[in-house]
Coordinates of C-alpha atoms and ligand atoms in Angstrom, one line a residue:
M110 CA 0.0 0.0 0.0
E111 CA 1.2 3.5 -0.9
V112 CA 2.1 5.4 2.2
D113 CA 3.4 8.8 2.3
Q114 CA 6.2 8.5 4.7
A115 CA 6.4 12.2 5.8
T116 CA 2.7 12.3 6.5
L117 CA 2.8 9.0 8.5
Q118 CA 5.8 10.2 10.5
N119 CA 4.1 13.4 11.3
E120 CA 0.9 11.7 12.4
V121 CA 2.6 9.3 14.5
E122 CA 4.7 12.0 16.2
Q123 CA 1.4 13.6 17.3
R124 CA 0.0 10.6 19.2
R125 CA 0.1 10.3 22.9
T126 CA -1.4 7.1 24.1
F127 CA -1.7 6.6 28.0
A128 CA -3.7 5.0 30.7
I129 CA -4.6 6.5 34.1
I130 CA -4.0 4.1 37.0
S131 CA -5.4 4.7 40.4
H132 CA -7.1 3.2 43.3
P133 CA -10.9 3.5 43.1
D134 CA -12.1 6.9 44.3
A135 CA -8.8 8.7 43.8
G136 CA -10.3 10.7 41.0
K137 CA -9.5 9.0 37.8
T138 CA -12.8 9.6 36.3
T139 CA -13.0 13.2 37.3
I140 CA -9.6 14.0 35.9
T141 CA -10.3 12.1 32.7
E142 CA -13.4 14.4 32.3
Q143 CA -11.4 17.4 32.9
M144 CA -8.9 16.4 30.3
L145 CA -11.6 15.6 27.8
K146 CA -13.2 19.0 28.5
L147 CA -9.9 20.8 27.9
G148 CA -9.6 18.9 24.6
G149 CA -13.0 19.9 23.6
A150 CA -14.1 16.3 23.4
I151 CA -17.0 16.8 25.9
R152 CA -18.8 19.9 27.0
Q153 CA -20.1 18.8 30.3
A154 CA -18.6 17.2 33.3
G155 CA -20.6 14.1 34.2
T156 CA -20.5 12.6 30.7
V157 CA -17.9 10.0 31.6
K158 CA -19.0 9.8 35.1
G159 CA -22.6 8.9 34.2
R160 CA -21.2 5.6 33.1
K161 CA -20.6 4.8 36.8
T162 CA -23.9 6.2 38.1
G163 CA -25.9 4.6 35.3
K164 CA -27.1 7.7 33.9
F165 CA -25.7 6.8 30.5
A166 CA -26.9 3.3 30.1
T167 CA -25.9 3.1 26.4
S168 CA -22.3 2.6 27.5
D169 CA -23.1 -0.1 29.9
W170 CA -22.7 -2.7 27.3
M171 CA -22.6 -5.8 29.3
E172 CA -25.3 -6.9 31.6
V173 CA -22.8 -7.1 34.5
E174 CA -21.9 -3.4 33.9
K175 CA -25.6 -2.5 34.1
Q176 CA -26.3 -4.5 37.2
R177 CA -23.3 -3.3 39.1
G178 CA -23.1 0.2 37.8
I179 CA -19.5 -0.1 36.9
S180 CA -17.4 -0.3 33.9
V181 CA -16.1 -3.8 33.4
T182 CA -13.9 -3.3 30.5
S183 CA -11.6 -0.7 29.3
S184 CA -12.5 1.5 26.5
V185 CA -10.7 4.3 24.6
M186 CA -11.3 8.0 24.6
H187 CA -9.5 10.5 22.5
F188 CA -9.1 14.2 22.0
N189 CA -7.0 16.7 20.4
Y190 CA -4.9 19.2 22.4
D191 CA -2.6 21.7 20.6
D192 CA -1.0 19.7 17.9
K193 CA -1.3 16.4 19.8
Q194 CA -3.8 13.6 19.4
V195 CA -4.3 12.0 22.9
N196 CA -5.6 8.5 23.3
I197 CA -6.7 7.7 26.9
L198 CA -7.2 4.0 27.6
D199 CA -9.7 3.6 30.5
T200 CA -8.9 1.1 33.1
P201 CA -11.7 -0.3 35.3
G202 CA -11.8 1.7 38.4
H203 CA -13.5 -0.8 40.6
E204 CA -11.8 -2.9 43.1
D205 CA -12.8 -6.0 41.2
F206 CA -10.6 -5.3 38.5
S207 CA -9.5 -7.9 36.1
E208 CA -6.7 -9.0 33.8
D209 CA -8.1 -6.7 31.3
T210 CA -6.9 -3.9 33.4
Y211 CA -3.4 -5.3 33.4
R212 CA -3.4 -6.0 29.7
T213 CA -4.5 -2.4 28.7
L214 CA -1.2 -1.2 30.2
M215 CA 0.5 -3.3 27.5
A216 CA -1.0 -1.0 24.8
V217 CA 0.1 2.4 26.2
D218 CA 3.2 4.4 25.9
S219 CA 3.0 6.1 29.4
G220 CA 0.8 6.1 32.5
V221 CA -0.7 8.8 34.8
M222 CA -1.0 7.8 38.3
V223 CA -3.7 9.5 40.3
V224 CA -3.1 9.6 44.1
D225 CA -5.6 10.9 46.7
T226 CA -3.7 13.2 49.0
A227 CA -5.7 12.0 52.0
N228 CA -4.8 8.3 51.3
G229 CA -1.4 8.2 49.7
I230 CA -0.3 5.1 47.7
E231 CA -3.1 2.5 47.8
A232 CA -3.1 -1.1 47.0
Q233 CA -4.5 -1.1 43.5
T234 CA -2.3 1.8 42.4
E235 CA 0.7 -0.3 43.5
K236 CA -0.4 -3.3 41.5
L237 CA -0.9 -1.3 38.4
F238 CA 2.3 0.6 38.9
K239 CA 4.2 -2.6 39.0
V240 CA 3.0 -3.4 35.4
C241 CA 4.0 0.0 34.1
R242 CA 7.3 -0.5 35.9
M243 CA 7.9 -3.9 34.2
R244 CA 7.5 -2.2 30.9
G245 CA 9.7 0.7 31.6
I246 CA 7.3 3.3 30.5
P247 CA 7.2 6.8 31.8
I248 CA 4.8 7.4 34.7
F249 CA 3.5 10.8 35.8
T250 CA 1.9 11.4 39.2
F251 CA -1.0 13.7 39.9
M252 CA -1.6 14.2 43.7
N253 CA -5.2 14.8 43.7
K254 CA -7.8 16.6 46.0
L255 CA -5.7 19.5 46.9
D256 CA -8.9 21.4 47.5
R257 CA -9.2 19.3 50.8
D258 CA -6.8 18.9 53.5
G259 CA -4.7 15.9 52.9
R260 CA -1.4 14.5 54.1
E261 CA 1.7 16.6 54.2
P262 CA 3.1 16.8 50.7
I263 CA 6.5 15.7 51.8
D264 CA 5.1 12.6 53.5
L265 CA 3.3 11.8 50.3
V266 CA 6.4 12.1 48.1
E267 CA 8.4 10.1 50.5
E268 CA 5.8 7.4 50.7
L269 CA 5.7 7.3 46.9
E270 CA 9.4 6.8 46.6
E271 CA 9.5 4.3 49.3
V272 CA 6.6 2.1 48.4
L273 CA 6.9 2.2 44.7
E274 CA 10.8 2.3 44.6
I275 CA 10.8 5.1 42.1
D276 CA 12.5 8.5 42.3
A277 CA 10.2 11.5 42.3
F278 CA 10.5 15.0 41.1
P279 CA 8.0 17.5 42.4
M280 CA 7.0 19.7 39.5
N281 CA 5.0 21.9 41.7
W282 CA 4.5 22.3 45.4
P283 CA 1.2 23.2 47.2
I284 CA 0.7 26.6 48.8
G285 CA -1.7 25.7 51.4
S286 CA -4.5 23.1 51.0
G287 CA -8.2 22.8 51.6
T288 CA -9.9 26.0 52.4
S289 CA -6.6 27.7 52.7
L290 CA -5.4 26.6 49.3
I291 CA -3.8 29.6 47.5
G292 CA -2.2 27.7 44.7
V293 CA 1.0 25.9 43.8
Y294 CA 4.6 27.0 43.5
D295 CA 5.4 25.7 40.0
I296 CA 9.1 24.6 40.3
Y297 CA 9.4 23.3 36.8
H298 CA 8.1 26.6 35.2
N299 CA 9.4 28.9 37.9
R300 CA 5.9 30.6 38.5
I301 CA 3.1 30.6 40.9
E302 CA -0.2 29.2 39.8
F303 CA -3.2 30.6 41.6
N304 CA -6.3 28.7 42.6
D305 CA -8.4 31.9 42.7
P306 CA -6.5 34.3 40.3
D307 CA -9.2 37.0 40.8
E308 CA -8.5 37.1 44.6
W309 CA -4.8 36.8 44.4
N310 CA -3.4 37.9 41.2
E311 CA -5.7 40.5 39.4
G312 CA -7.2 37.6 37.3
E313 CA -3.9 36.3 36.0
L314 CA -3.5 32.5 36.5
Y315 CA 0.3 32.6 36.6
L316 CA 2.8 34.9 38.3
P317 CA 6.3 34.5 36.9
L318 CA 9.1 34.4 39.5
N319 CA 12.6 35.9 39.2
E320 CA 15.9 34.0 38.9
E321 CA 16.0 33.3 42.6
G322 CA 12.7 31.7 42.3
E323 CA 11.0 34.6 44.2
I324 CA 8.3 37.1 43.6
E325 CA 9.8 40.2 42.1
G326 CA 8.4 43.6 43.5
E327 CA 5.4 43.9 45.7
H328 CA 2.7 41.3 46.0
R329 CA 0.1 40.4 48.7
L330 CA 1.3 36.9 48.8
K331 CA 4.7 38.0 50.1
E332 CA 2.9 38.7 53.4
D333 CA 1.5 35.4 53.8
R334 CA 3.3 33.0 56.0
L335 CA 2.4 30.1 53.6
Y336 CA 4.6 31.8 51.0
E337 CA 7.6 31.8 53.3
Q338 CA 7.0 28.3 54.2
V339 CA 6.8 27.2 50.6
L340 CA 10.0 29.0 49.7
E341 CA 11.7 27.1 52.5
E342 CA 10.3 23.8 51.5
V343 CA 11.2 24.4 47.9
E344 CA 14.7 25.3 48.9
L345 CA 15.0 22.0 50.7
L346 CA 13.7 20.1 47.8
K347 CA 16.3 21.6 45.6
I348 CA 19.1 20.6 47.9
A349 CA 17.9 17.3 49.1
G350 CA 15.6 16.1 46.3
N351 CA 16.3 14.4 43.0
E352 CA 17.5 16.2 39.9
F353 CA 15.1 16.8 37.0
S354 CA 16.1 14.4 34.2
E355 CA 14.3 13.9 31.1
E356 CA 16.0 10.6 30.4
A357 CA 15.2 9.3 33.8
I358 CA 11.5 10.2 33.2
A359 CA 11.6 8.6 29.7
A360 CA 13.1 5.3 31.3
G361 CA 10.4 5.3 33.9
E362 CA 12.9 5.8 36.7
L363 CA 11.7 9.2 37.8
T364 CA 8.1 10.3 38.2
P365 CA 7.3 13.9 37.9
V366 CA 4.8 14.8 40.6
F367 CA 1.9 17.5 40.1
F368 CA -0.4 18.7 42.9
G369 CA -3.9 19.8 41.9
S370 CA -7.6 19.2 42.1
A371 CA -9.4 17.2 39.5
L372 CA -12.8 18.3 41.0
T373 CA -12.2 22.0 40.8
G374 CA -9.9 21.7 37.8
F375 CA -7.1 23.5 39.5
G376 CA -3.8 22.5 38.0
V377 CA -5.2 20.1 35.5
Q378 CA -4.4 22.3 32.5
S379 CA -0.8 22.9 33.5
F380 CA -0.5 19.1 34.3
L381 CA -1.9 18.2 30.8
E382 CA 0.4 20.6 29.1
T383 CA 3.5 19.5 30.9
F384 CA 2.5 15.9 30.6
L385 CA 2.0 16.2 26.9
E386 CA 5.6 17.9 26.6
F387 CA 7.2 14.7 28.1
A388 CA 4.9 11.9 27.3
P389 CA 6.5 9.8 24.6
E390 CA 5.1 9.3 21.1
P391 CA 4.5 5.8 20.2
T392 CA 7.6 3.8 20.8
P393 CA 8.8 0.6 18.8
T394 CA 7.2 -2.7 19.5
I395 CA 9.2 -5.8 20.0
D396 CA 8.6 -9.0 18.1
E397 CA 9.2 -12.6 18.9
E398 CA 12.8 -12.4 17.8
E399 CA 13.5 -9.4 19.8
H400 CA 13.5 -7.0 16.8
E401 CA 12.1 -3.6 17.3
I402 CA 9.4 -2.6 14.7
E403 CA 9.3 1.1 14.3
P404 CA 5.9 2.8 14.5
T405 CA 6.7 4.7 11.3
D406 CA 7.4 1.5 9.3
E407 CA 5.5 1.6 6.2
E408 CA 3.6 -1.7 6.6
F409 CA 0.7 -1.8 9.0
S410 CA 1.0 -4.1 12.0
G411 CA -0.8 -4.4 15.4
F412 CA -1.5 -6.7 18.3
I413 CA -4.7 -7.6 20.2
F414 CA -4.6 -6.8 23.8
K415 CA -8.2 -7.2 24.7
I416 CA -11.3 -9.0 23.4
Q417 CA -14.7 -7.9 24.6
A418 CA -17.8 -9.9 23.8
N419 CA -21.3 -8.7 23.5
M420 CA -20.8 -5.1 24.0
D421 CA -24.0 -4.5 22.2
P422 CA -26.5 -7.0 23.6
R423 CA -28.6 -6.6 20.3
H424 CA -25.9 -7.9 18.2
R425 CA -23.9 -10.3 20.4
D426 CA -20.7 -9.2 18.8
R427 CA -17.1 -9.5 19.9
I428 CA -14.8 -6.7 19.7
A429 CA -11.0 -7.1 19.4
F430 CA -9.0 -4.2 20.5
V431 CA -5.9 -3.7 18.4
R432 CA -3.0 -1.3 19.3
I433 CA -1.5 -0.3 16.0
A434 CA 2.3 -0.9 16.3
S435 CA 3.3 0.3 12.9
G436 CA 2.1 2.0 9.7
Q437 CA -1.6 3.0 9.1
F438 CA -5.0 1.5 9.1
I439 CA -7.2 2.1 6.1
P440 CA -10.6 0.4 5.9
G441 CA -10.7 -2.4 3.6
M442 CA -7.0 -3.2 3.7
N443 CA -5.8 -6.8 3.6
V444 CA -4.0 -8.3 6.6
T445 CA -2.7 -11.6 7.8
L446 CA -3.3 -13.0 11.2
S447 CA 0.2 -14.2 12.1
R448 CA -0.8 -17.2 14.2
T449 CA -2.9 -18.9 11.5
E450 CA -1.3 -17.2 8.5
R451 CA -4.9 -16.5 7.3
D452 CA -5.6 -13.4 5.2
F453 CA -8.6 -11.3 5.6
R454 CA -9.9 -7.9 4.9
L455 CA -10.3 -5.3 7.6
N456 CA -13.5 -3.6 6.6
N457 CA -15.5 -3.2 9.8
S458 CA -13.7 -1.3 12.4
T459 CA -15.0 0.8 15.2
Q460 CA -13.3 3.2 17.4
F461 CA -14.8 4.2 20.8
M462 CA -15.4 7.5 22.4
A463 CA -17.0 6.9 25.7
E464 CA -20.5 5.5 24.9
D465 CA -20.5 6.3 21.3
R466 CA -19.0 4.1 18.5
K467 CA -17.7 5.7 15.5
I468 CA -16.4 4.1 12.3
V469 CA -12.7 4.5 11.9
K470 CA -11.6 5.9 8.6
H471 CA -8.0 6.4 9.3
A472 CA -5.6 5.4 12.2
V473 CA -1.9 5.3 12.6
A474 CA 0.6 3.6 15.0
G475 CA -0.2 4.5 18.5
D476 CA -4.0 4.4 17.8
I477 CA -6.4 1.7 19.2
I478 CA -9.0 0.3 16.7
G479 CA -11.8 -2.1 17.6
L480 CA -12.4 -4.8 15.1
Y481 CA -15.6 -6.9 14.9
D482 CA -14.6 -10.5 15.6
T483 CA -16.4 -13.7 14.8
G484 CA -14.2 -15.8 17.0
N485 CA -10.9 -15.7 15.0
F486 CA -8.8 -13.7 17.3
Q487 CA -7.0 -14.5 20.5
I488 CA -5.4 -12.2 23.1
G489 CA -1.9 -11.4 21.9
D490 CA -2.4 -12.1 18.3
T491 CA -0.5 -10.1 15.7
I492 CA -2.1 -8.9 12.4
Y493 CA 0.1 -7.3 9.7
A494 CA 0.0 -6.2 6.1
G495 CA 2.7 -6.8 3.6
K496 CA 4.8 -9.8 2.8
E497 CA 7.0 -9.8 5.7
K498 CA 5.6 -11.8 8.6
I499 CA 5.5 -10.1 12.0
T500 CA 4.7 -11.9 15.2
Y501 CA 4.8 -9.7 18.4
K502 CA 5.9 -11.1 21.6
D503 CA 3.2 -12.8 23.8
L504 CA 1.5 -10.5 26.4
P505 CA 2.6 -11.4 29.8
Q506 CA 0.4 -13.7 31.9
F507 CA -0.6 -12.3 35.2
T508 CA -0.6 -14.4 38.4
P509 CA -4.2 -15.0 39.4
E510 CA -4.9 -14.4 43.0
I511 CA -8.4 -15.9 43.4
F512 CA -9.4 -19.5 42.4
M513 CA -12.6 -21.4 42.0
K514 CA -13.4 -25.1 41.2
V515 CA -15.9 -25.2 38.4
E516 CA -18.2 -28.0 36.9
A517 CA -21.0 -28.2 34.7
K518 CA -24.4 -28.3 36.5
N519 CA -25.7 -30.6 33.9
V520 CA -23.4 -33.5 33.1
M521 CA -25.3 -34.1 29.8
K522 CA -24.2 -30.7 28.5
Q523 CA -20.5 -31.3 28.5
K524 CA -20.0 -30.1 24.9
S525 CA -21.3 -26.6 25.4
Y526 CA -19.6 -26.4 28.8
H527 CA -16.2 -27.3 27.3
K528 CA -16.6 -25.0 24.3
G529 CA -17.6 -22.0 26.5
I530 CA -14.7 -22.6 28.8
E531 CA -12.3 -22.9 25.9
Q532 CA -13.4 -19.8 24.2
L533 CA -13.5 -17.6 27.3
V534 CA -10.1 -18.8 28.3
Q535 CA -8.8 -18.1 24.9
E536 CA -10.3 -14.7 25.0
G537 CA -8.4 -14.0 28.3
A538 CA -11.5 -13.6 30.3
I539 CA -10.4 -16.2 32.8
Q540 CA -7.4 -18.5 33.3
L541 CA -7.8 -22.2 33.4
Y542 CA -5.9 -24.7 35.7
K543 CA -6.5 -28.4 36.5
N544 CA -6.0 -30.3 39.6
Y545 CA -2.7 -32.1 39.0
Y546 CA -4.1 -35.5 39.8
T547 CA -7.9 -35.5 39.2
G548 CA -7.9 -33.1 36.3
E549 CA -10.7 -31.1 37.8
Y550 CA -11.1 -27.7 36.4
I551 CA -9.9 -24.7 38.5
L552 CA -10.4 -21.1 37.4
G553 CA -8.0 -18.4 38.3
A554 CA -8.5 -14.6 38.2
V555 CA -7.0 -11.4 39.5
G556 CA -10.5 -10.0 40.4
Q557 CA -13.7 -11.5 41.7
L558 CA -15.6 -9.9 38.9
Q559 CA -14.1 -12.1 36.3
F560 CA -15.8 -15.1 37.9
E561 CA -19.1 -13.3 37.7
V562 CA -18.7 -12.4 34.2
F563 CA -17.6 -15.9 33.4
E564 CA -20.7 -17.5 35.0
Q565 CA -23.0 -15.1 33.4
R566 CA -21.5 -15.5 29.9
M567 CA -21.4 -19.3 30.2
N568 CA -25.1 -19.1 30.9
N569 CA -26.0 -16.5 28.3
E570 CA -23.7 -17.3 25.4
Y571 CA -23.2 -21.1 25.8
N572 CA -26.3 -22.0 27.5
S573 CA -24.3 -23.8 30.1
E574 CA -24.9 -23.4 33.8
V575 CA -21.9 -23.9 36.0
V576 CA -21.3 -24.8 39.6
M577 CA -18.4 -22.8 41.2
S578 CA -17.0 -23.5 44.6
P579 CA -14.4 -21.0 45.9
L580 CA -11.0 -21.9 46.8
G581 CA -10.4 -18.5 48.1
N582 CA -7.4 -16.3 47.7
R583 CA -4.3 -18.3 46.9
I584 CA -0.8 -17.5 46.1
A585 CA 0.4 -19.3 42.9
R586 CA 3.9 -20.5 42.6
W587 CA 5.3 -22.5 39.8
I588 CA 7.9 -25.2 40.3
D589 CA 10.3 -27.2 38.2
P590 CA 8.5 -30.4 37.0
E591 CA 11.6 -32.4 37.9
Q592 CA 11.4 -31.3 41.5
L593 CA 7.9 -32.5 41.8
Q594 CA 7.2 -34.9 44.7
D595 CA 4.2 -36.9 45.4
D596 CA 3.4 -35.6 48.8
M597 CA 3.7 -31.9 48.0
S598 CA -0.1 -31.5 47.4
T599 CA -2.2 -30.7 50.5
S600 CA -5.2 -28.7 51.3
R601 CA -2.9 -25.7 52.0
S602 CA -0.8 -26.2 49.0
L603 CA -2.9 -27.5 46.1
L604 CA -1.0 -28.9 43.2
A605 CA -2.3 -27.9 39.8
K606 CA -1.2 -27.7 36.1
D607 CA -1.4 -24.5 34.2
R608 CA -2.5 -24.2 30.5
D609 CA 0.9 -25.6 29.4
D610 CA 0.7 -28.4 31.8
Q611 CA 3.4 -26.9 34.0
P612 CA 3.1 -27.6 37.7
V613 CA 1.9 -24.8 39.9
I614 CA 1.2 -24.9 43.5
L615 CA -1.7 -22.8 44.9
F616 CA -0.7 -21.9 48.3
E617 CA -3.3 -20.9 51.0
S618 CA -1.2 -18.3 52.5
E619 CA 2.3 -16.8 52.9
F620 CA 2.6 -19.0 56.0
A621 CA 1.9 -22.1 53.8
I622 CA 4.8 -21.0 51.5
R623 CA 7.1 -20.6 54.4
W624 CA 6.1 -24.0 55.7
F625 CA 6.7 -25.5 52.2
T626 CA 10.2 -23.8 51.7
G627 CA 11.0 -25.1 55.2
K628 CA 10.1 -28.7 54.3
Y629 CA 11.6 -28.5 50.7
P630 CA 14.5 -26.1 51.0
D631 CA 16.0 -27.1 47.6
V632 CA 12.8 -26.5 45.6
E633 CA 12.6 -23.3 43.9
L634 CA 9.3 -21.4 43.6
Y635 CA 8.6 -19.0 40.7
S636 CA 5.9 -16.4 40.2
L637 CA 4.6 -14.5 37.3
L638 CA 4.1 -10.8 37.4
Ligands
G4P237 P1 -12.3 7.1 40.4 O1 -12.8 7.3 39.0 O2 -10.9 7.2 40.6 O3 -12.9 6.0 41.1 O4 -12.8 8.4 41.1 P2 -13.8 9.6 40.8 O5 -13.2 10.4 39.7 O6 -15.1 9.0 40.5 O7 -13.9 10.3 42.1 C1 -14.3 9.7 43.4 C2 -14.9 10.7 44.4 O8 -13.8 11.8 44.6 C3 -16.0 11.5 43.7 O9 -16.9 11.9 44.8 C4 -15.3 12.8 43.1 O10 -16.2 13.8 43.0 C5 -14.4 13.0 44.2 N1 -13.1 13.8 43.7 C6 -12.4 13.6 42.5 N2 -11.4 14.5 42.5 C7 -11.6 15.3 43.5 C8 -10.9 16.4 44.0 O11 -9.9 16.9 43.3 N3 -11.3 17.0 45.1 C9 -12.3 16.6 45.9 N4 -12.7 17.1 47.0 N5 -13.0 15.5 45.5 C10 -12.7 14.8 44.4 P3 -18.2 11.1 45.0 O12 -18.8 11.9 46.2 O13 -17.9 9.8 45.4 O14 -19.0 11.2 43.8 P4 -19.9 12.3 43.2 O15 -21.1 12.3 44.1 O16 -19.1 13.5 43.3 O17 -20.1 11.8 41.8

């Protein structure tokens, strides 16, 4: 296919594809809305949020979403800002998140971590952060809810560095908080940004500072004790803190930290602008042979990171989400599915903007497209155009944390039961294990919700009722088959096989692991991510 290289390069350079990671209620939805508003993609706050409260039922594609009033799966939102085209990949905000949440992070070039200043780093943020860390992508931190009294900024930054083992660089520093919030001292831009510019700065949002980082001439703020305090704190940060380094940010070793309030919008615009300055454009994707495929390569290629079934209950269709890794997508183009080497035409693609589906006419590397799927795709599949075969590296498997035994309720209906399980496992909705000795099916998930979705879909789509009995939270550890011994399986350390028939022990607790390693000191235990 004829591709104008200069145009492609130009378009790819404009793309910024990222995900927001946070613990539920930290403010991910609110900040997403503020960004969409700044980009002119929505006019009203509440458009995205409505998805959670059920006001916008059209986006609650799946039954479970409707019933629980939450977004089960990740979708894609996009907007333009300055000369950038921004793609935000939404990650489910509910505690019951699933492997989809993790996999979405395989399709982004950077992450924004939203932290509630009252709570600091919370469990779910930590989990998602680890995946970003593993990928070495840049991570930007937004310390949210500055309009409320939270914890001391220095405590928050210290905790972030300690818990997540990443260096932090405060880009700005709060001047007050809650009702006494005056604004932030913007260290990076050497200016003050006011929460209420009318009250403090004759309507001007920013007040530039002199070379010493202080207010030049007369200003009311100079009389405020908070100003003095902030000058001292910033001085301390300059002496004792990390140095700003673009390379360290790009390598995901240093996170720039911004304070602000998603609810009032304070600090969101300057965050977005600075974020877009440093957020990377689409980076190369690694194939099976460890070759880097450049996003600006002429030939189209992409990988499937998520498959979602029955988004529209009227059509019972499946959508495969493709991250374009190189080249450009044009409707009607011919591609090959690498796994089967089958050729097909890409003629029916949809792209998502919150609850609304639009037909995609043109997309380039960095963009996400949704393809209608009749059961041909699997998670991790590569599709490519041109003669040269491309197969991208497998997406990582994530260690499940909760397990269930599963059986068909009606033994006469084994066929639909097996077909359903096989397809849902293939789709990545759930992981399948087997009892090492009896072959009984055990399902594994990272979130409880995956089981509910599984049960419901088995029922609705495969007409197969299942009986599930919880095995509870378990810690899965793999062992070398050669080190396997007969007496290793107990109720506290259940021996199972993974999908590749590799032995894995499902431990009841950390205590059970310690007991095991005490008993078998020479046996090595491995974990996935
Ligand atoms: P999430 O997507 O990360 O789960 O969080 P979401 O944006 O839904 O925000 C969770 C709650 O925190 C919401 O309040 C929201 O209004 C509030 N919030 C978000 N950002 C800020 C902020 O900067 N300051 C303050 N004070 N609150 C913030 P809610 O009462 O649970 O929901 P709602 O009744 O406002 O819809």
